[in-house]
Amino acid sequence: MNYARGSRSVECLNLDVSLRLRENNLLAGQLSAGIFRQRFSAAENLYQRNLTGHYGCVNALEFSNGGQFLASGGDDKRVLLWNIDQEVVTALGRPQVMNETHTSNIFCLGFDTLNSHVFSGGNDDLVIQHDLATGKLLNYFSHEGPVYGLSVDRTSVHLLSVATESGEVLFYDLRLGNYEPLTVAKFRSPFNAVEFHPLNGNFLATANAKRGAMLWDLRQHKNPLCQFNYIMESPSCMSVRFNCSGSLLLTLHRRLPPILFSPSSPEPVGTFYHDEYFNSCTMKSCSFAGPQDEMVVSGSDNFNMFIWRLDGVDLDAKNQWIDTPPVILTGHRSVVNQVRFNRQRCLLASSGVEKVIKLWSPFAQHGWEGSLMSPSSKPYCNRTLHNSTTDHVIQDFSSCDTDEDQVMLAFFDTLVQRELESWNTNGNHTNSDSTSSSSSLERSEELGSSLSPASDEEPPDNEDVTPNVSELSWQTHPNRIFYLIAKKRRVLLQMAVKGTGGQQRSVDQLLARLNGEQKQAATQARISDWLDETHRLFGDDELPTTSAEAAARRSFDQLGRSPLQAIPQHNPESLHINFAQVRRKRKLLRLHLDSRKRSRNAARNRASDDSIEEEYESNDTDNDEAEEEEAEDAYSTDASTDATSDDDSTSTTSMTSMEAQLSETYSSSSSCPLLVAIETNNNNQMASNNNHKAADGEASVAAMDICNTESSADSTTSSSSSLQNEN
């Protein structure tokens, strides 16, 4: 290894000095790094635009040193070179194409330090060295299996490392030509990624499909220098990435969020978490981002990108749980696999199943979409998911088509759904980890051969399923992938907690908090849906929100201004709406009665005064029977007769008031049930009184005003007297 150390001593680049110079110098566009840092720290979203040029999935991205170029490769077997400065300000979409193509999918890319060469590795077992200026082939290196990862030493232009599917990590010195490379590691399980330390080329980080993430010293490579926290439930590591100074290492395991390490310790610094993040079906990468690597970025199977900030993270502590809300970037229309950050121009690049590459910036550019301070109005992809696919997808690139491939989208839509549905309680799958974590169609082929059309039925409940998820409103789950991820939330949370190095945490408490937040959102969504549906059926401009308003609206509608008058009396469509209304009323009445009974039972347990308890029990049975009879009478009356416009408007206002009361059920569960009964009796009395006060227009309006102003003052007195009279 003397030749390696000698070359580094001559060609070593002091990145600390270069970083300090970068902070002091003006960057592209005459903007300092401090401005980029401020905009990133305040960002809730980013501006985006598409780069279009590939004919298939884009599996590999890499920025050049200095950030001027972006290399991309994918299923179309081509390596494209994009000039970033031109692509930011124009929409040309005319990248340079390297002359030599692979015979199969491309999985990884890398630039040398001087940006004179670009390396590509792929499914054809080859690593090809391209000349950046001419696009010609310079050299190639053959292996015993597909090449999943490669890395070029940042301190030298001659040293290259390769990770292969055959379980080898190889080290090349390009000055020696096609010689036998040094075998750093040899396992039976595939290596998915390899990364040189940015300041010391003697160290390598690797990601293995069975043994997780490891750190190696090339001078003593028989055993790994450090085995990072091994997770039995998810040993498959798919990505490793150093920050620019090499002081932190980011790893990504299958079915786990990104985990942050210090290279000198096997225990994690912290685990990043979000309940919507999921990666299992494709080979993904993670990356640091920001002018000072103050952010962590990764793509997800739900088509979104997640950006966690390191603000508040103690880099000297261990086993931290980082669940601060991330920035969620939307815009991709399928699974996001690759993410890279351009430090010099503060640009993010992302790609995946789609044919497009997305650029993300904190600054608005001509022709770019999005905003900086406003999150996306729809935090998910709004296209319809496919639920069926063929066993194998044949790709034909002869047409040079860059339009969206619906067949490919359908394949991966079904792949994600079937993966979530068939995942059993032990975290295993019908296929191996290596085949399930593929990054393109070729690496997903074996998994895809077992696919069948995704069922519209919900998966059966088992111990993996998070409690109460099936009871939540579908409005809180924008599509089936989000819903299936929520069903697996418990086991995903348990695995993520174990990824923190065995730190004792209450999974039930974390899960209860997440379920509580989602239940609250689901309740609000249901209430909003009820009000919208009522507005659609009855045309109310202002929906009543209190009992007094409901009674006043009924009195007002009896004057002949019911919104249902616009519907013909004998129109079949109106009859259909009437029957739907009757069914809706009956369901809401049942829910209302059940909530009232639960409230009274809770109050009965808390009551300490025996006299109050006896009085409550004496009235309980009578009130329940009266309420049930009232509900049945309302239902039978609406179902047996063709209600007039006045009667329908009366029922409408009463039911709308009941929906408003239902919306307050969760917040008023601790209130005394006697007050609920008093308010109900008061409403009934006001409703009956208003029916006798509608003699003419002026009298009715006066009665409406009296009901609105005096209902709260007289409620206690009138209801108490009514209870005494019944007894």
PDB file of C-alpha atoms in Angstrom, residues 256-507:
ATOM      1  CA  LEU A 256     -36.156   1.723   8.283  1.00  0.00           C
ATOM      2  CA  PRO A 257     -35.678   5.495   8.116  1.00  0.00           C
ATOM      3  CA  PRO A 258     -32.152   6.993   7.881  1.00  0.00           C
ATOM      4  CA  ILE A 259     -29.823   6.359  10.839  1.00  0.00           C
ATOM      5  CA  LEU A 260     -26.969   8.716  11.765  1.00  0.00           C
ATOM      6  CA  PHE A 261     -23.608   7.421  13.055  1.00  0.00           C
ATOM      7  CA  SER A 262     -20.253   8.738  14.105  1.00  0.00           C
ATOM      8  CA  PRO A 263     -17.670   6.680  12.159  1.00  0.00           C
ATOM      9  CA  SER A 264     -15.785   5.969  15.382  1.00  0.00           C
ATOM     10  CA  SER A 265     -18.712   4.387  17.256  1.00  0.00           C
ATOM     11  CA  PRO A 266     -20.986   1.414  16.512  1.00  0.00           C
ATOM     12  CA  GLU A 267     -23.859   3.057  18.377  1.00  0.00           C
ATOM     13  CA  PRO A 268     -26.054   5.430  16.370  1.00  0.00           C
ATOM     14  CA  VAL A 269     -26.187   9.126  17.078  1.00  0.00           C
ATOM     15  CA  GLY A 270     -29.877   9.106  16.250  1.00  0.00           C
ATOM     16  CA  THR A 271     -32.686   7.666  14.162  1.00  0.00           C
ATOM     17  CA  PHE A 272     -34.906   9.875  11.998  1.00  0.00           C
ATOM     18  CA  TYR A 273     -38.586   9.004  11.953  1.00  0.00           C
ATOM     19  CA  HIS A 274     -41.842   9.940  10.262  1.00  0.00           C
ATOM     20  CA  ASP A 275     -44.959   7.780  10.228  1.00  0.00           C
ATOM     21  CA  GLU A 276     -45.452   8.135   6.440  1.00  0.00           C
ATOM     22  CA  TYR A 277     -41.884   7.251   5.452  1.00  0.00           C
ATOM     23  CA  PHE A 278     -41.363   3.742   4.039  1.00  0.00           C
ATOM     24  CA  ASN A 279     -38.670   2.072   1.941  1.00  0.00           C
ATOM     25  CA  SER A 280     -38.723  -1.598   1.077  1.00  0.00           C
ATOM     26  CA  CYS A 281     -39.395  -2.345  -2.564  1.00  0.00           C
ATOM     27  CA  THR A 282     -36.520  -0.597  -4.347  1.00  0.00           C
ATOM     28  CA  MET A 283     -32.873   0.243  -3.737  1.00  0.00           C
ATOM     29  CA  LYS A 284     -32.760   3.763  -2.312  1.00  0.00           C
ATOM     30  CA  SER A 285     -30.044   6.190  -1.285  1.00  0.00           C
ATOM     31  CA  CYS A 286     -29.735   8.797   1.441  1.00  0.00           C
ATOM     32  CA  SER A 287     -27.673  11.968   1.450  1.00  0.00           C
ATOM     33  CA  PHE A 288     -26.655  14.973   3.484  1.00  0.00           C
ATOM     34  CA  ALA A 289     -27.805  18.346   2.186  1.00  0.00           C
ATOM     35  CA  GLY A 290     -27.367  22.023   2.928  1.00  0.00           C
ATOM     36  CA  PRO A 291     -24.296  24.274   2.787  1.00  0.00           C
ATOM     37  CA  GLN A 292     -23.044  22.759   6.060  1.00  0.00           C
ATOM     38  CA  ASP A 293     -24.652  19.311   5.753  1.00  0.00           C
ATOM     39  CA  GLU A 294     -27.303  20.366   8.230  1.00  0.00           C
ATOM     40  CA  MET A 295     -30.027  18.251   6.613  1.00  0.00           C
ATOM     41  CA  VAL A 296     -30.697  14.597   5.792  1.00  0.00           C
ATOM     42  CA  VAL A 297     -32.612  13.592   2.634  1.00  0.00           C
ATOM     43  CA  SER A 298     -34.131  10.311   1.471  1.00  0.00           C
ATOM     44  CA  GLY A 299     -36.847   9.140  -0.920  1.00  0.00           C
ATOM     45  CA  SER A 300     -39.842   7.002   0.005  1.00  0.00           C
ATOM     46  CA  ASP A 301     -42.124   4.344  -1.460  1.00  0.00           C
ATOM     47  CA  ASN A 302     -45.076   6.744  -1.133  1.00  0.00           C
ATOM     48  CA  PHE A 303     -43.589   8.910  -3.952  1.00  0.00           C
ATOM     49  CA  ASN A 304     -42.379  11.702  -1.637  1.00  0.00           C
ATOM     50  CA  MET A 305     -38.984  13.026  -0.483  1.00  0.00           C
ATOM     51  CA  PHE A 306     -38.274  13.647   3.203  1.00  0.00           C
ATOM     52  CA  ILE A 307     -35.839  16.254   4.542  1.00  0.00           C
ATOM     53  CA  TRP A 308     -34.967  16.113   8.251  1.00  0.00           C
ATOM     54  CA  ARG A 309     -33.032  18.954   9.862  1.00  0.00           C
ATOM     55  CA  LEU A 310     -30.190  18.365  12.321  1.00  0.00           C
ATOM     56  CA  ASP A 311     -31.242  21.392  14.367  1.00  0.00           C
ATOM     57  CA  GLY A 312     -31.369  20.406  18.015  1.00  0.00           C
ATOM     58  CA  VAL A 313     -29.547  17.094  17.488  1.00  0.00           C
ATOM     59  CA  ASP A 314     -26.632  16.570  19.888  1.00  0.00           C
ATOM     60  CA  LEU A 315     -23.910  15.091  17.678  1.00  0.00           C
ATOM     61  CA  ASP A 316     -21.998  13.907  20.758  1.00  0.00           C
ATOM     62  CA  ALA A 317     -24.951  11.971  22.212  1.00  0.00           C
ATOM     63  CA  LYS A 318     -26.118   8.456  21.338  1.00  0.00           C
ATOM     64  CA  ASN A 319     -29.382   6.712  20.531  1.00  0.00           C
ATOM     65  CA  GLN A 320     -31.475   9.822  19.996  1.00  0.00           C
ATOM     66  CA  TRP A 321     -35.019   9.642  18.634  1.00  0.00           C
ATOM     67  CA  ILE A 322     -35.464  12.386  16.018  1.00  0.00           C
ATOM     68  CA  ASP A 323     -39.118  12.777  15.063  1.00  0.00           C
ATOM     69  CA  THR A 324     -39.302  16.504  14.445  1.00  0.00           C
ATOM     70  CA  PRO A 325     -41.576  17.134  11.430  1.00  0.00           C
ATOM     71  CA  PRO A 326     -39.536  16.924   8.219  1.00  0.00           C
ATOM     72  CA  VAL A 327     -39.988  18.935   5.067  1.00  0.00           C
ATOM     73  CA  ILE A 328     -41.927  16.725   2.644  1.00  0.00           C
ATOM     74  CA  LEU A 329     -41.320  17.402  -1.047  1.00  0.00           C
ATOM     75  CA  THR A 330     -44.023  16.274  -3.460  1.00  0.00           C
ATOM     76  CA  GLY A 331     -43.974  16.180  -7.226  1.00  0.00           C
ATOM     77  CA  HIS A 332     -42.738  12.710  -8.161  1.00  0.00           C
ATOM     78  CA  ARG A 333     -45.345  10.377  -9.613  1.00  0.00           C
ATOM     79  CA  SER A 334     -43.781   7.109  -8.463  1.00  0.00           C
ATOM     80  CA  VAL A 335     -41.160   5.705  -6.075  1.00  0.00           C
ATOM     81  CA  VAL A 336     -38.186   8.014  -5.370  1.00  0.00           C
ATOM     82  CA  ASN A 337     -34.869   6.112  -5.267  1.00  0.00           C
ATOM     83  CA  GLN A 338     -31.875   8.415  -5.724  1.00  0.00           C
ATOM     84  CA  VAL A 339     -31.122  11.751  -4.043  1.00  0.00           C
ATOM     85  CA  ARG A 340     -27.943  13.859  -4.372  1.00  0.00           C
ATOM     86  CA  PHE A 341     -26.988  17.361  -3.225  1.00  0.00           C
ATOM     87  CA  ASN A 342     -24.896  19.940  -5.094  1.00  0.00           C
ATOM     88  CA  ARG A 343     -23.053  21.939  -2.429  1.00  0.00           C
ATOM     89  CA  GLN A 344     -21.681  24.624  -4.707  1.00  0.00           C
ATOM     90  CA  ARG A 345     -25.046  25.542  -6.249  1.00  0.00           C
ATOM     91  CA  CYS A 346     -27.271  24.338  -3.393  1.00  0.00           C
ATOM     92  CA  LEU A 347     -29.371  22.110  -5.640  1.00  0.00           C
ATOM     93  CA  LEU A 348     -31.008  18.779  -4.885  1.00  0.00           C
ATOM     94  CA  ALA A 349     -31.439  16.155  -7.594  1.00  0.00           C
ATOM     95  CA  SER A 350     -33.811  13.186  -7.325  1.00  0.00           C
ATOM     96  CA  SER A 351     -34.934  10.329  -9.550  1.00  0.00           C
ATOM     97  CA  GLY A 352     -36.592   6.934  -9.489  1.00  0.00           C
ATOM     98  CA  VAL A 353     -39.157   4.905 -11.384  1.00  0.00           C
ATOM     99  CA  GLU A 354     -40.052   7.853 -13.620  1.00  0.00           C
ATOM    100  CA  LYS A 355     -38.079   8.872 -16.679  1.00  0.00           C
ATOM    101  CA  VAL A 356     -37.547  12.402 -15.377  1.00  0.00           C
ATOM    102  CA  ILE A 357     -34.925  13.855 -13.034  1.00  0.00           C
ATOM    103  CA  LYS A 358     -36.099  16.567 -10.660  1.00  0.00           C
ATOM    104  CA  LEU A 359     -33.993  19.538  -9.597  1.00  0.00           C
ATOM    105  CA  TRP A 360     -34.891  21.331  -6.351  1.00  0.00           C
ATOM    106  CA  SER A 361     -33.760  24.825  -5.347  1.00  0.00           C
ATOM    107  CA  PRO A 362     -34.508  27.334  -2.552  1.00  0.00           C
ATOM    108  CA  PHE A 363     -34.631  30.087  -5.192  1.00  0.00           C
ATOM    109  CA  ALA A 364     -37.315  30.709  -7.773  1.00  0.00           C
ATOM    110  CA  GLN A 365     -36.161  30.392 -11.377  1.00  0.00           C
ATOM    111  CA  HIS A 366     -37.939  31.080 -14.627  1.00  0.00           C
ATOM    112  CA  GLY A 367     -40.115  28.104 -15.517  1.00  0.00           C
ATOM    113  CA  TRP A 368     -39.765  26.438 -12.093  1.00  0.00           C
ATOM    114  CA  GLU A 369     -42.773  25.402 -10.001  1.00  0.00           C
ATOM    115  CA  GLY A 370     -43.453  25.463  -6.272  1.00  0.00           C
ATOM    116  CA  SER A 371     -42.720  27.848  -3.433  1.00  0.00           C
ATOM    117  CA  LEU A 372     -40.401  28.228  -0.456  1.00  0.00           C
ATOM    118  CA  MET A 373     -42.608  29.044   2.530  1.00  0.00           C
ATOM    119  CA  SER A 374     -45.873  27.303   1.573  1.00  0.00           C
ATOM    120  CA  PRO A 375     -46.048  23.495   1.808  1.00  0.00           C
ATOM    121  CA  SER A 376     -47.600  21.671  -1.103  1.00  0.00           C
ATOM    122  CA  SER A 377     -51.379  21.935  -1.178  1.00  0.00           C
ATOM    123  CA  LYS A 378     -51.536  18.185  -1.791  1.00  0.00           C
ATOM    124  CA  PRO A 379     -48.909  16.283   0.229  1.00  0.00           C
ATOM    125  CA  TYR A 380     -49.159  13.254  -2.053  1.00  0.00           C
ATOM    126  CA  CYS A 381     -49.272  12.258  -5.702  1.00  0.00           C
ATOM    127  CA  ASN A 382     -52.766  12.982  -7.027  1.00  0.00           C
ATOM    128  CA  ARG A 383     -52.786  10.418  -9.827  1.00  0.00           C
ATOM    129  CA  THR A 384     -54.883   7.259  -9.557  1.00  0.00           C
ATOM    130  CA  LEU A 385     -52.933   4.216  -8.379  1.00  0.00           C
ATOM    131  CA  HIS A 386     -52.819   1.132 -10.552  1.00  0.00           C
ATOM    132  CA  ASN A 387     -53.920  -2.074  -8.829  1.00  0.00           C
ATOM    133  CA  SER A 388     -52.902  -4.691 -11.389  1.00  0.00           C
ATOM    134  CA  THR A 389     -49.873  -5.501 -13.489  1.00  0.00           C
ATOM    135  CA  THR A 390     -48.295  -8.174 -15.627  1.00  0.00           C
ATOM    136  CA  ASP A 391     -45.674 -10.540 -14.238  1.00  0.00           C
ATOM    137  CA  HIS A 392     -42.939  -9.169 -16.484  1.00  0.00           C
ATOM    138  CA  VAL A 393     -42.546  -5.804 -18.173  1.00  0.00           C
ATOM    139  CA  ILE A 394     -40.709  -5.702 -21.488  1.00  0.00           C
ATOM    140  CA  GLN A 395     -38.922  -2.432 -22.125  1.00  0.00           C
ATOM    141  CA  ASP A 396     -38.276  -1.228 -25.663  1.00  0.00           C
ATOM    142  CA  PHE A 397     -36.031   1.837 -25.939  1.00  0.00           C
ATOM    143  CA  SER A 398     -35.794   1.853 -29.722  1.00  0.00           C
ATOM    144  CA  SER A 399     -38.595   4.415 -29.943  1.00  0.00           C
ATOM    145  CA  CYS A 400     -36.557   6.887 -27.831  1.00  0.00           C
ATOM    146  CA  ASP A 401     -39.724   7.830 -25.956  1.00  0.00           C
ATOM    147  CA  THR A 402     -39.380  10.154 -22.944  1.00  0.00           C
ATOM    148  CA  ASP A 403     -43.109  10.226 -22.107  1.00  0.00           C
ATOM    149  CA  GLU A 404     -44.410   8.698 -18.904  1.00  0.00           C
ATOM    150  CA  ASP A 405     -44.580   4.885 -18.994  1.00  0.00           C
ATOM    151  CA  GLN A 406     -47.930   3.775 -17.576  1.00  0.00           C
ATOM    152  CA  VAL A 407     -46.951   0.099 -17.652  1.00  0.00           C
ATOM    153  CA  MET A 408     -43.888   0.774 -15.510  1.00  0.00           C
ATOM    154  CA  LEU A 409     -45.881   2.904 -13.071  1.00  0.00           C
ATOM    155  CA  ALA A 410     -48.462   0.114 -12.775  1.00  0.00           C
ATOM    156  CA  PHE A 411     -45.734  -2.434 -12.089  1.00  0.00           C
ATOM    157  CA  PHE A 412     -44.272  -0.499  -9.168  1.00  0.00           C
ATOM    158  CA  ASP A 413     -47.681   0.589  -7.831  1.00  0.00           C
ATOM    159  CA  THR A 414     -48.583  -3.070  -7.476  1.00  0.00           C
ATOM    160  CA  LEU A 415     -45.118  -3.953  -6.193  1.00  0.00           C
ATOM    161  CA  VAL A 416     -45.411  -1.581  -3.235  1.00  0.00           C
ATOM    162  CA  GLN A 417     -48.952  -2.668  -2.383  1.00  0.00           C
ATOM    163  CA  ARG A 418     -48.170  -6.376  -2.568  1.00  0.00           C
ATOM    164  CA  GLU A 419     -45.035  -5.902  -0.469  1.00  0.00           C
ATOM    165  CA  LEU A 420     -47.042  -4.262   2.305  1.00  0.00           C
ATOM    166  CA  GLU A 421     -49.873  -6.783   2.121  1.00  0.00           C
ATOM    167  CA  SER A 422     -47.670  -9.901   2.162  1.00  0.00           C
ATOM    168  CA  TRP A 423     -45.289  -8.763   4.898  1.00  0.00           C
ATOM    169  CA  ASN A 424     -45.810 -11.153   7.806  1.00  0.00           C
ATOM    170  CA  THR A 425     -45.425 -10.666  11.551  1.00  0.00           C
ATOM    171  CA  ASN A 426     -41.750 -11.590  11.608  1.00  0.00           C
ATOM    172  CA  GLY A 427     -40.867  -8.889   9.105  1.00  0.00           C
ATOM    173  CA  ASN A 428     -40.133 -11.526   6.456  1.00  0.00           C
ATOM    174  CA  HIS A 429     -41.310 -11.687   2.878  1.00  0.00           C
ATOM    175  CA  THR A 430     -41.890 -14.466   0.428  1.00  0.00           C
ATOM    176  CA  ASN A 431     -38.722 -13.335  -1.362  1.00  0.00           C
ATOM    177  CA  SER A 432     -35.227 -12.580  -0.138  1.00  0.00           C
ATOM    178  CA  ASP A 433     -34.129  -9.172   1.051  1.00  0.00           C
ATOM    179  CA  SER A 434     -31.753  -8.757  -1.840  1.00  0.00           C
ATOM    180  CA  THR A 435     -34.397  -9.271  -4.505  1.00  0.00           C
ATOM    181  CA  SER A 436     -37.013  -7.226  -2.698  1.00  0.00           C
ATOM    182  CA  SER A 437     -34.739  -4.213  -2.381  1.00  0.00           C
ATOM    183  CA  SER A 438     -34.097  -3.794  -6.072  1.00  0.00           C
ATOM    184  CA  SER A 439     -33.576  -0.404  -7.669  1.00  0.00           C
ATOM    185  CA  SER A 440     -34.914  -1.066 -11.136  1.00  0.00           C
ATOM    186  CA  LEU A 441     -37.007  -3.513 -13.092  1.00  0.00           C
ATOM    187  CA  GLU A 442     -34.119  -5.957 -13.537  1.00  0.00           C
ATOM    188  CA  ARG A 443     -33.411  -6.061  -9.820  1.00  0.00           C
ATOM    189  CA  SER A 444     -37.138  -6.421  -9.076  1.00  0.00           C
ATOM    190  CA  GLU A 445     -37.770  -9.151 -11.623  1.00  0.00           C
ATOM    191  CA  GLU A 446     -37.841 -12.086  -9.226  1.00  0.00           C
ATOM    192  CA  LEU A 447     -40.101 -10.236  -6.832  1.00  0.00           C
ATOM    193  CA  GLY A 448     -42.367  -9.129  -9.639  1.00  0.00           C
ATOM    194  CA  SER A 449     -42.824 -12.669 -10.920  1.00  0.00           C
ATOM    195  CA  SER A 450     -44.907 -13.476  -7.848  1.00  0.00           C
ATOM    196  CA  LEU A 451     -47.164 -10.445  -8.158  1.00  0.00           C
ATOM    197  CA  SER A 452     -50.869 -10.709  -8.644  1.00  0.00           C
ATOM    198  CA  PRO A 453     -53.419  -7.934  -9.072  1.00  0.00           C
ATOM    199  CA  ALA A 454     -53.721  -5.953  -5.882  1.00  0.00           C
ATOM    200  CA  SER A 455     -56.958  -6.695  -4.069  1.00  0.00           C
ATOM    201  CA  ASP A 456     -59.380  -3.910  -3.248  1.00  0.00           C
ATOM    202  CA  GLU A 457     -60.166  -5.682   0.019  1.00  0.00           C
ATOM    203  CA  GLU A 458     -58.342  -4.624   3.142  1.00  0.00           C
ATOM    204  CA  PRO A 459     -55.612  -6.991   4.401  1.00  0.00           C
ATOM    205  CA  PRO A 460     -56.644  -9.275   7.269  1.00  0.00           C
ATOM    206  CA  ASP A 461     -56.011  -8.037  10.774  1.00  0.00           C
ATOM    207  CA  ASN A 462     -53.042  -9.543  12.607  1.00  0.00           C
ATOM    208  CA  GLU A 463     -50.591  -8.489  15.254  1.00  0.00           C
ATOM    209  CA  ASP A 464     -48.698  -6.327  12.746  1.00  0.00           C
ATOM    210  CA  VAL A 465     -51.708  -4.137  12.091  1.00  0.00           C
ATOM    211  CA  THR A 466     -51.859  -0.906  14.061  1.00  0.00           C
ATOM    212  CA  PRO A 467     -55.047  -0.821  16.191  1.00  0.00           C
ATOM    213  CA  ASN A 468     -57.954   1.303  15.025  1.00  0.00           C
ATOM    214  CA  VAL A 469     -56.391   2.167  11.664  1.00  0.00           C
ATOM    215  CA  SER A 470     -59.265   0.518   9.796  1.00  0.00           C
ATOM    216  CA  GLU A 471     -61.704   2.739  11.714  1.00  0.00           C
ATOM    217  CA  LEU A 472     -60.101   5.962  10.537  1.00  0.00           C
ATOM    218  CA  SER A 473     -61.565   7.995   7.723  1.00  0.00           C
ATOM    219  CA  TRP A 474     -60.186   7.285   4.272  1.00  0.00           C
ATOM    220  CA  GLN A 475     -59.807  11.026   3.878  1.00  0.00           C
ATOM    221  CA  THR A 476     -56.741  10.849   6.121  1.00  0.00           C
ATOM    222  CA  HIS A 477     -55.148   8.327   3.734  1.00  0.00           C
ATOM    223  CA  PRO A 478     -54.937   9.872   0.261  1.00  0.00           C
ATOM    224  CA  ASN A 479     -54.361   6.522  -1.463  1.00  0.00           C
ATOM    225  CA  ARG A 480     -53.989   2.832  -0.714  1.00  0.00           C
ATOM    226  CA  ILE A 481     -50.208   2.983  -0.266  1.00  0.00           C
ATOM    227  CA  PHE A 482     -50.578   5.543   2.533  1.00  0.00           C
ATOM    228  CA  TYR A 483     -53.297   3.386   4.086  1.00  0.00           C
ATOM    229  CA  LEU A 484     -51.217   0.190   4.002  1.00  0.00           C
ATOM    230  CA  ILE A 485     -48.226   2.001   5.524  1.00  0.00           C
ATOM    231  CA  ALA A 486     -50.504   3.156   8.351  1.00  0.00           C
ATOM    232  CA  LYS A 487     -51.674  -0.431   8.881  1.00  0.00           C
ATOM    233  CA  LYS A 488     -48.029  -1.466   9.427  1.00  0.00           C
ATOM    234  CA  ARG A 489     -47.214   1.496  11.642  1.00  0.00           C
ATOM    235  CA  ARG A 490     -46.749  -0.509  14.840  1.00  0.00           C
ATOM    236  CA  VAL A 491     -44.180  -2.955  13.499  1.00  0.00           C
ATOM    237  CA  LEU A 492     -42.369  -0.192  11.575  1.00  0.00           C
ATOM    238  CA  LEU A 493     -42.186   1.868  14.750  1.00  0.00           C
ATOM    239  CA  GLN A 494     -40.871  -1.098  16.733  1.00  0.00           C
ATOM    240  CA  MET A 495     -38.138  -1.712  14.171  1.00  0.00           C
ATOM    241  CA  ALA A 496     -37.153   1.966  14.117  1.00  0.00           C
ATOM    242  CA  VAL A 497     -36.926   2.027  17.921  1.00  0.00           C
ATOM    243  CA  LYS A 498     -34.644  -1.021  17.847  1.00  0.00           C
ATOM    244  CA  GLY A 499     -32.512   0.830  15.331  1.00  0.00           C
ATOM    245  CA  THR A 500     -31.597   3.314  18.056  1.00  0.00           C
ATOM    246  CA  GLY A 501     -29.286   0.757  19.652  1.00  0.00           C
ATOM    247  CA  GLY A 502     -31.745  -0.897  21.995  1.00  0.00           C
ATOM    248  CA  GLN A 503     -32.632   2.310  23.827  1.00  0.00           C
ATOM    249  CA  GLN A 504     -35.668   1.676  26.019  1.00  0.00           C
ATOM    250  CA  ARG A 505     -38.641   3.598  24.690  1.00  0.00           C
ATOM    251  CA  SER A 506     -42.348   3.115  25.048  1.00  0.00           C
ATOM    252  CA  VAL A 507     -43.556   2.056  21.621  1.00  0.00           C
TER     253      VAL A 507
END
